[in-house]
Coordinates of C-alpha atoms in Angstrom, one line a residue:
X49 CA 0.0 0.1 0.1
X50 CA 1.3 3.5 -0.9
X51 CA 1.2 6.5 1.6
X52 CA 1.4 9.0 -1.3
X53 CA 5.2 9.6 -0.4
X54 CA 6.6 7.0 -2.9
X55 CA 7.9 5.0 -0.1
X56 CA 6.1 1.7 1.1
X57 CA 3.9 2.2 4.1
X58 CA 3.8 -0.4 7.4
X59 CA 1.8 -3.4 6.6
X60 CA -1.5 -3.1 8.6
X61 CA -2.0 -5.5 11.4
X62 CA -4.6 -8.5 10.6
X63 CA -7.5 -8.1 13.4
X64 CA -9.5 -11.2 14.1
X65 CA -12.8 -11.0 15.2
X66 CA -11.7 -12.6 18.6
X67 CA -9.5 -9.5 19.1
X68 CA -12.2 -6.8 18.5
X69 CA -13.7 -5.9 22.0
X70 CA -17.4 -6.5 22.4
X71 CA -17.9 -2.7 22.5
X72 CA -16.3 -2.4 19.0
X73 CA -18.2 -5.2 17.2
X74 CA -20.3 -4.0 14.1
X75 CA -23.6 -4.2 15.9
X76 CA -22.1 -2.0 18.4
X77 CA -20.5 0.7 16.4
X78 CA -23.1 0.9 13.6
X79 CA -26.3 -0.4 14.7
X80 CA -28.3 -2.0 11.7
X81 CA -31.3 0.4 12.4
X82 CA -30.1 3.6 14.0
X83 CA -32.7 5.7 15.9
X84 CA -34.0 8.6 14.1
X85 CA -32.1 11.6 15.6
X86 CA -35.0 14.2 14.6
X87 CA -34.4 17.5 13.0
X88 CA -31.1 19.3 14.0
X89 CA -31.2 21.8 16.5
X90 CA -32.9 24.9 15.5
X91 CA -34.3 23.3 12.4
X92 CA -38.0 23.4 11.8
X93 CA -40.1 20.0 11.9
X94 CA -41.8 20.9 8.7
X95 CA -38.8 21.3 6.5
X96 CA -39.3 18.0 4.6
X97 CA -42.9 19.3 3.8
X98 CA -41.5 22.5 2.6
X99 CA -38.9 20.7 0.3
X100 CA -41.8 18.7 -1.0
X101 CA -43.8 21.8 -1.7
X102 CA -40.7 23.4 -3.3
X103 CA -40.1 20.4 -5.7
X104 CA -43.8 20.5 -6.6
X105 CA -43.5 24.2 -7.7
X106 CA -40.5 23.4 -9.7
X107 CA -42.4 20.5 -11.3
X108 CA -45.3 22.9 -12.2
X109 CA -43.0 25.6 -13.4
X110 CA -41.1 23.1 -15.7
X111 CA -44.4 21.7 -17.1
X112 CA -46.4 25.0 -17.3
X113 CA -43.8 27.8 -17.5
X114 CA -43.3 27.5 -21.1
X115 CA -46.8 27.8 -22.0
X116 CA -47.2 31.0 -20.0
X117 CA -44.0 32.3 -21.2
X118 CA -44.8 31.8 -24.7
X119 CA -48.6 33.2 -24.6
X120 CA -47.3 36.0 -22.4
X121 CA -44.4 37.0 -24.8
X122 CA -46.4 37.1 -27.9
X123 CA -49.4 38.8 -26.4
X124 CA -47.2 41.4 -24.9
X125 CA -45.6 42.3 -28.2
X126 CA -49.0 42.7 -29.8
X127 CA -50.2 44.7 -26.6
X128 CA -47.1 47.2 -26.8
X129 CA -47.7 47.7 -30.5
X130 CA -51.5 48.5 -29.8
X131 CA -50.6 51.1 -27.2
X132 CA -48.0 52.5 -29.5
X133 CA -50.6 53.0 -32.4
X134 CA -53.1 54.3 -30.1
X135 CA -50.8 56.9 -28.6
X136 CA -49.3 57.8 -32.0
X137 CA -52.8 58.4 -33.8
X138 CA -54.2 59.9 -30.9
X139 CA -57.7 59.5 -32.2
X140 CA -59.0 58.4 -28.8
X141 CA -58.2 61.7 -27.0
X142 CA -61.2 63.1 -29.3
X143 CA -63.8 60.5 -28.4
X144 CA -66.1 60.0 -25.2
X145 CA -64.5 57.7 -22.7
X146 CA -67.5 55.6 -23.1
X147 CA -67.1 55.2 -26.7
X148 CA -63.4 54.4 -27.5
X149 CA -61.9 57.4 -25.6
X150 CA -60.0 58.4 -22.4
X151 CA -57.2 60.3 -20.9
X152 CA -54.7 57.5 -21.5
X153 CA -54.5 55.0 -24.3
X154 CA -54.9 52.1 -21.9
X155 CA -58.4 53.8 -21.0
X156 CA -59.7 52.7 -24.4
X157 CA -59.5 49.0 -23.1
X158 CA -62.3 49.8 -20.6
X159 CA -64.7 51.5 -23.1
X160 CA -67.6 50.3 -25.6
X161 CA -68.5 46.7 -23.8
X162 CA -66.1 47.4 -21.0
X163 CA -68.1 50.4 -19.8
X164 CA -71.2 48.4 -19.4
X165 CA -69.3 45.8 -17.4
X166 CA -67.9 48.2 -15.1
X167 CA -71.4 49.7 -14.5
X168 CA -72.8 46.2 -13.8
X169 CA -69.6 45.5 -11.4
X170 CA -70.5 48.8 -9.5
X171 CA -74.2 49.0 -9.5
X172 CA -75.5 45.4 -10.5
X173 CA -78.5 45.0 -12.7
X174 CA -81.9 46.6 -13.2
X175 CA -83.5 44.6 -16.3
X176 CA -86.1 46.7 -17.9
X177 CA -87.4 47.3 -21.6
X178 CA -87.6 51.0 -22.0
X179 CA -88.6 52.7 -25.2
X180 CA -86.6 55.5 -26.8
X181 CA -89.1 58.3 -27.2
X182 CA -90.1 58.6 -30.5
X183 CA -87.7 56.3 -32.3
X184 CA -89.1 54.3 -35.2
X185 CA -85.8 52.9 -36.7
X186 CA -83.5 50.2 -35.9
X187 CA -82.8 51.2 -32.3
X188 CA -86.1 51.5 -30.4
X189 CA -85.0 50.6 -26.8
X190 CA -82.5 52.2 -24.3
X191 CA -79.6 50.1 -23.8
X192 CA -79.7 48.0 -20.6
X193 CA -77.1 46.3 -18.7
X194 CA -79.1 43.1 -18.7
X195 CA -77.4 42.3 -22.2
X196 CA -74.1 41.5 -20.5
X197 CA -74.0 38.0 -18.8
X198 CA -73.2 38.1 -15.0
X199 CA -70.2 35.9 -14.5
X200 CA -67.5 38.3 -15.6
X201 CA -68.6 41.5 -13.7
X202 CA -69.3 39.3 -10.6
X203 CA -65.7 38.3 -11.0
X204 CA -64.7 42.0 -11.2
X205 CA -66.8 42.7 -8.0
X206 CA -64.9 40.0 -6.1
X207 CA -61.4 41.0 -7.2
X208 CA -62.6 44.8 -6.4
X209 CA -63.6 43.8 -3.0
X210 CA -60.5 41.6 -2.2
X211 CA -57.8 43.9 -3.7
X212 CA -59.3 47.6 -3.4
X213 CA -58.7 47.9 -7.3
X214 CA -61.4 50.0 -9.2
X215 CA -63.7 48.4 -11.7
X216 CA -61.2 49.1 -14.6
X217 CA -58.5 47.5 -12.7
X218 CA -60.4 44.5 -11.5
X219 CA -61.5 44.1 -14.9
X220 CA -58.4 44.1 -16.5
X221 CA -56.8 41.6 -13.7
X222 CA -59.8 39.3 -14.3
X223 CA -59.2 39.3 -18.1
X224 CA -55.5 39.1 -18.0
X225 CA -55.5 36.1 -15.5
X226 CA -58.2 34.2 -17.5
X227 CA -56.1 34.5 -20.5
X228 CA -53.4 32.8 -19.2
X229 CA -55.8 30.1 -17.9
X230 CA -57.3 29.7 -21.4
X231 CA -53.8 29.4 -22.7
X232 CA -53.2 26.6 -20.4
X233 CA -56.3 24.8 -21.3
X234 CA -55.7 25.3 -25.1
X235 CA -52.2 23.5 -24.6
X236 CA -53.7 20.7 -22.6
X237 CA -56.3 19.9 -25.2
X238 CA -53.9 20.4 -28.1
X239 CA -50.8 18.5 -26.6
X240 CA -53.3 15.5 -26.0
X241 CA -53.8 15.3 -29.6
X242 CA -50.5 16.5 -31.1
X243 CA -47.8 16.7 -28.3
X244 CA -46.5 19.5 -26.0
X245 CA -44.6 21.3 -29.2
X246 CA -48.2 21.5 -30.9
X247 CA -49.7 22.8 -27.8
X248 CA -47.0 25.5 -27.3
X249 CA -47.6 26.5 -31.0
X250 CA -51.4 26.4 -30.5
X251 CA -51.2 28.9 -27.5
X252 CA -49.0 31.2 -29.8
X253 CA -51.5 31.2 -32.5
X254 CA -54.6 31.9 -30.1
X255 CA -52.3 34.9 -28.9
X256 CA -52.1 36.4 -32.3
X257 CA -55.7 35.6 -33.7
X258 CA -57.5 38.5 -35.3
X259 CA -59.9 39.0 -32.4
X260 CA -57.2 38.5 -29.6
X261 CA -57.2 42.3 -28.8
X262 CA -59.9 41.5 -26.6
X263 CA -58.0 39.2 -24.6
X264 CA -56.3 41.9 -22.5
X265 CA -59.4 44.3 -22.1
X266 CA -62.4 44.7 -20.1
X267 CA -64.2 42.1 -21.9
X268 CA -65.3 38.5 -21.1
X269 CA -63.8 36.7 -24.1
X270 CA -60.9 35.3 -22.0
X271 CA -63.2 34.1 -19.2
X272 CA -65.5 32.4 -21.6
X273 CA -62.6 30.8 -23.7
X274 CA -60.7 29.5 -20.4
X275 CA -64.0 27.9 -19.4
X276 CA -64.6 26.5 -22.9
X277 CA -61.0 24.9 -23.1
X278 CA -61.0 23.3 -19.9
X279 CA -64.6 21.9 -20.4
X280 CA -63.3 20.5 -23.5
X281 CA -60.4 18.8 -21.6
X282 CA -62.5 17.5 -19.0
X283 CA -64.6 15.7 -21.7
X284 CA -61.4 14.1 -23.5
X285 CA -60.3 12.9 -19.9
X286 CA -64.0 11.6 -19.2
X287 CA -64.2 14.1 -16.4
X288 CA -68.0 14.4 -17.2
X289 CA -69.3 16.0 -14.0
X290 CA -66.4 18.5 -14.0
X291 CA -67.1 19.5 -17.9
X292 CA -71.0 19.9 -16.8
X293 CA -70.0 22.3 -14.1
X294 CA -67.6 24.2 -16.3
X295 CA -70.3 24.6 -19.1
X296 CA -72.8 25.6 -16.6
X297 CA -70.4 28.3 -15.4
X298 CA -69.6 29.2 -19.1
X299 CA -73.4 29.7 -19.6
X300 CA -73.3 32.6 -17.1
X301 CA -70.4 34.4 -19.3
X302 CA -71.7 34.4 -22.7
X303 CA -74.9 33.2 -24.5
X304 CA -73.0 31.2 -27.3
X305 CA -72.2 28.5 -24.4
X306 CA -75.5 26.8 -25.7
X307 CA -73.2 25.5 -28.6
X308 CA -70.9 24.2 -25.8
X309 CA -73.7 22.4 -24.0
X310 CA -74.7 21.0 -27.2
X311 CA -71.0 19.6 -27.8
X312 CA -71.0 18.0 -24.5
X313 CA -74.4 16.3 -25.0
X314 CA -73.1 14.9 -28.4
X315 CA -69.8 13.6 -26.9
X316 CA -71.7 11.8 -24.1
X317 CA -74.1 10.2 -26.3
X318 CA -71.2 9.0 -28.3
X319 CA -69.4 7.8 -25.4
X320 CA -72.5 6.0 -24.0
X321 CA -73.1 4.7 -27.6
X322 CA -69.7 3.1 -27.9
X323 CA -69.8 1.9 -24.4
X324 CA -67.0 3.6 -23.0
X325 CA -69.1 5.2 -20.4
X326 CA -72.2 4.3 -18.4
X327 CA -75.1 6.5 -18.9
X328 CA -75.1 8.1 -15.5
X329 CA -72.2 10.6 -15.4
X330 CA -72.7 11.7 -18.9
X331 CA -76.5 12.3 -18.4
X332 CA -75.8 14.3 -15.2
X333 CA -73.4 16.6 -17.0
X334 CA -75.7 16.9 -19.8
X335 CA -78.3 18.0 -17.3
X336 CA -76.2 20.4 -15.3
X337 CA -74.6 22.0 -18.5
X338 CA -77.4 24.5 -20.0
X339 CA -78.7 25.7 -16.6
X340 CA -76.4 28.6 -16.4
X341 CA -77.7 30.2 -19.6
X342 CA -81.3 29.2 -19.0
X343 CA -81.1 30.5 -15.5
X344 CA -79.7 33.9 -16.5
X345 CA -82.1 34.4 -19.4
X346 CA -85.2 33.2 -17.3
X347 CA -84.3 35.6 -14.5
X348 CA -83.9 38.7 -17.1
X349 CA -87.2 37.5 -18.8
X350 CA -89.2 37.5 -15.3
X351 CA -87.7 40.8 -14.3
X352 CA -88.7 42.5 -17.7
X353 CA -92.1 40.8 -17.6
X354 CA -91.5 39.3 -20.9
X355 CA -90.2 35.5 -21.4
X356 CA -88.1 36.4 -24.6
X357 CA -87.1 39.7 -22.8
X358 CA -83.3 39.2 -23.5
X359 CA -83.9 38.7 -27.3
X360 CA -86.2 41.6 -27.5
X361 CA -83.5 44.0 -25.8
X362 CA -80.7 42.8 -27.9
X363 CA -82.8 43.6 -31.1
X364 CA -84.5 46.6 -30.1
X365 CA -81.2 48.4 -28.2
X366 CA -78.3 46.9 -30.4
X367 CA -80.0 45.5 -33.5
X368 CA -78.6 42.3 -32.9
X369 CA -80.9 39.3 -33.7
X370 CA -80.9 35.8 -35.6
X371 CA -81.4 36.3 -39.0
X372 CA -80.4 33.0 -40.5
X373 CA -77.5 34.8 -41.9
X374 CA -79.0 37.3 -44.3
X375 CA -76.8 40.3 -43.0
X376 CA -73.8 38.1 -43.3
X377 CA -74.4 37.1 -46.8
X378 CA -75.2 40.9 -47.7
X379 CA -71.4 41.8 -46.2
X380 CA -69.7 39.0 -47.9
X381 CA -71.4 39.9 -51.3
X382 CA -70.5 43.7 -51.0
X383 CA -66.9 43.8 -49.5
X384 CA -65.4 41.7 -52.3
X385 CA -66.8 44.4 -54.8
X386 CA -66.0 47.3 -52.8
X387 CA -69.4 48.4 -51.6
X388 CA -70.0 49.3 -47.9
X389 CA -73.6 50.5 -48.0
X390 CA -74.8 47.6 -45.9
X391 CA -75.9 47.7 -42.0
X392 CA -73.1 48.9 -39.6
X393 CA -70.4 49.0 -42.5
X394 CA -66.8 50.0 -41.4
X395 CA -64.6 49.1 -44.3
X396 CA -61.0 48.2 -42.5
X397 CA -62.7 46.2 -39.9
X398 CA -64.9 44.2 -42.3
X399 CA -62.2 43.5 -44.5
X400 CA -60.5 41.8 -41.7
X401 CA -63.7 40.1 -40.7
X402 CA -64.3 39.0 -44.1
X403 CA -60.7 37.3 -44.3
X404 CA -61.5 35.6 -40.8
X405 CA -65.0 34.4 -41.8
X406 CA -63.6 32.7 -44.8
X407 CA -60.5 31.2 -43.2
X408 CA -62.7 29.5 -40.6
X409 CA -64.4 26.9 -43.0
X410 CA -60.9 26.0 -44.4
X411 CA -59.6 25.3 -40.8
X412 CA -62.6 23.4 -39.8
X413 CA -62.1 21.0 -42.7
X414 CA -58.4 20.6 -41.5
X415 CA -59.8 20.0 -38.1
X416 CA -62.2 17.3 -39.2
X417 CA -59.4 15.6 -41.2
X418 CA -57.7 15.0 -37.9
X419 CA -60.6 13.1 -36.5
X420 CA -60.5 14.6 -33.1
X421 CA -62.9 14.1 -30.5
X422 CA -66.4 15.0 -31.5
X423 CA -66.7 17.6 -28.7
X424 CA -64.2 19.8 -30.5
X425 CA -66.2 19.8 -33.9
X426 CA -69.5 20.3 -32.8
X427 CA -68.6 23.1 -30.6
X428 CA -66.5 24.9 -33.5
X429 CA -69.2 24.2 -36.1
X430 CA -72.0 25.1 -33.9
X431 CA -70.3 28.4 -32.6
X432 CA -69.5 29.4 -36.0
X433 CA -73.1 28.9 -37.6
X434 CA -74.4 30.9 -34.6
X435 CA -72.2 33.8 -35.1
X436 CA -72.7 33.6 -39.0
X437 CA -76.6 33.6 -38.5
X438 CA -76.8 36.6 -36.5
X439 CA -77.1 40.3 -37.5
X440 CA -74.6 42.3 -35.7
X441 CA -71.6 44.6 -36.3
X442 CA -69.9 42.3 -38.7
X443 CA -66.4 43.6 -38.2
X444 CA -66.7 42.0 -34.5
X445 CA -66.9 38.5 -35.9
X446 CA -63.2 38.2 -35.3
X447 CA -63.8 38.8 -31.7
X448 CA -66.9 36.6 -31.3
X449 CA -65.1 33.7 -32.9
X450 CA -62.0 34.1 -30.4
X451 CA -63.3 31.3 -28.3
X452 CA -63.2 28.8 -31.2
X453 CA -59.7 27.6 -30.1
X454 CA -59.8 24.2 -32.0
X455 CA -59.4 26.2 -35.2
X456 CA -55.6 26.6 -34.1
X457 CA -55.0 22.9 -33.6
X458 CA -54.6 22.0 -37.2
X459 CA -52.4 24.8 -38.0
X460 CA -50.2 24.1 -34.9
X461 CA -49.9 20.4 -35.9
X462 CA -48.8 21.3 -39.2
X463 CA -46.3 24.1 -37.7
X464 CA -44.7 21.8 -35.3
X465 CA -42.1 20.5 -37.7
X466 CA -40.7 24.0 -37.9
X467 CA -37.6 24.8 -36.2
X468 CA -37.5 27.5 -33.2
X469 CA -36.0 30.3 -35.2
X470 CA -38.7 29.8 -37.9
X471 CA -41.4 29.6 -35.4
X472 CA -40.0 32.7 -33.8
X473 CA -40.2 34.7 -36.8
X474 CA -43.6 33.6 -37.8
X475 CA -45.5 34.1 -34.4
X476 CA -43.3 37.1 -33.7
X477 CA -44.2 38.8 -36.7
X478 CA -47.9 37.8 -36.4
X479 CA -47.6 39.3 -32.8
X480 CA -46.5 42.4 -33.8
X481 CA -48.9 42.9 -36.7
X482 CA -51.6 42.0 -34.3
X483 CA -51.3 45.4 -32.6
X484 CA -53.0 46.8 -35.5
X485 CA -55.4 44.0 -36.9
X486 CA -56.5 42.7 -33.6
X487 CA -56.2 45.7 -31.5
X488 CA -56.4 49.0 -33.3
X489 CA -58.9 48.0 -35.9
X490 CA -61.1 46.5 -33.3
X491 CA -61.1 49.2 -30.8
X492 CA -60.7 52.3 -32.7
X493 CA -61.6 51.7 -36.4
X494 CA -64.6 49.8 -35.6
X495 CA -67.5 49.7 -32.7
X496 CA -66.8 46.6 -30.5

């Protein structure tokens, strides 16, 4: 044996078991099961639990961090361009704070529908059908807050009570947080169909969708999309009661939740038909799902003294009604030939809207070719038909179609072969451009 000095060291003595004292036997020196000494002096007893909690946070960050970072970076880029365009143009300074104006560029985000949501958060509802004196045209009724569903303003009120933020601050906080929750849901659904990379791309595409300007504004689109995405994910993972509750809640956010309830019913029927599920849980989910929408519409009708009071208000105060697509056809046959003499004509916004409307059928065909679960197809198709069949401000269709997140799935699956630099250029350019087509056009060149 070498001692490290280059000279041989002394030969170690061979110790026999008999020569070892009893106190130095292995059982005495190193017991087979040493007693737990407990935490070191001064160390908290709950340190293992704290370490476990930290490890779980690290796992969550590794799993969800890329999703939140991807969405946040792209959305922030578009939002910054939107604010820059608002400030550079300065048009908002000459407008009423309720109608796209304000003292600062960001005040625009709380105007139009955002003004109504803030009023509900502050004062609640007083449903009524009040005629406009002497009115004989399209608008014959005074606007009333009952046209706006209650979930989003209720969340605004709760956040305001907890944080002390005003209605604008609480509305923005709810919308921004909900947009990240929606991004996580979109990623979860897409990743289940095409992997995590496709999920990240889908999140990026949703962040730059033509109607994405409403994601970070005092609007309910982010809240509704979050509920829709996670409801679809609950169906995909066969959590039927969770899906039913989520659709019920979505029904308190927007009237288009009836399409989500129908998609859940079809998915439940398919699952039972194929004997993947027993009847009890899907049936319970189907029964729960439409109660949110039905309950609010019933309450509004009762308060107004007219069972169809909500539709009457939408038609008389906003000229929004289901006309089986006549207005949409009028727009689609006018804009391509440069005519803007139809109802609610707004050239720049309507050109963007026509592009989106024509893009949706293409994306829907690509979605169907993937043979996804029925809930995604039914939800997408019915939502599209409902929007197309309604007389409304046509330029807003890009916003109304924003919750149709399954449309980005086929694009995401097709783009997943691109390398990171290519994806960064494509999505980054779209994000910067969205400051115009998804922000400025929506809030300043049109009437949301």
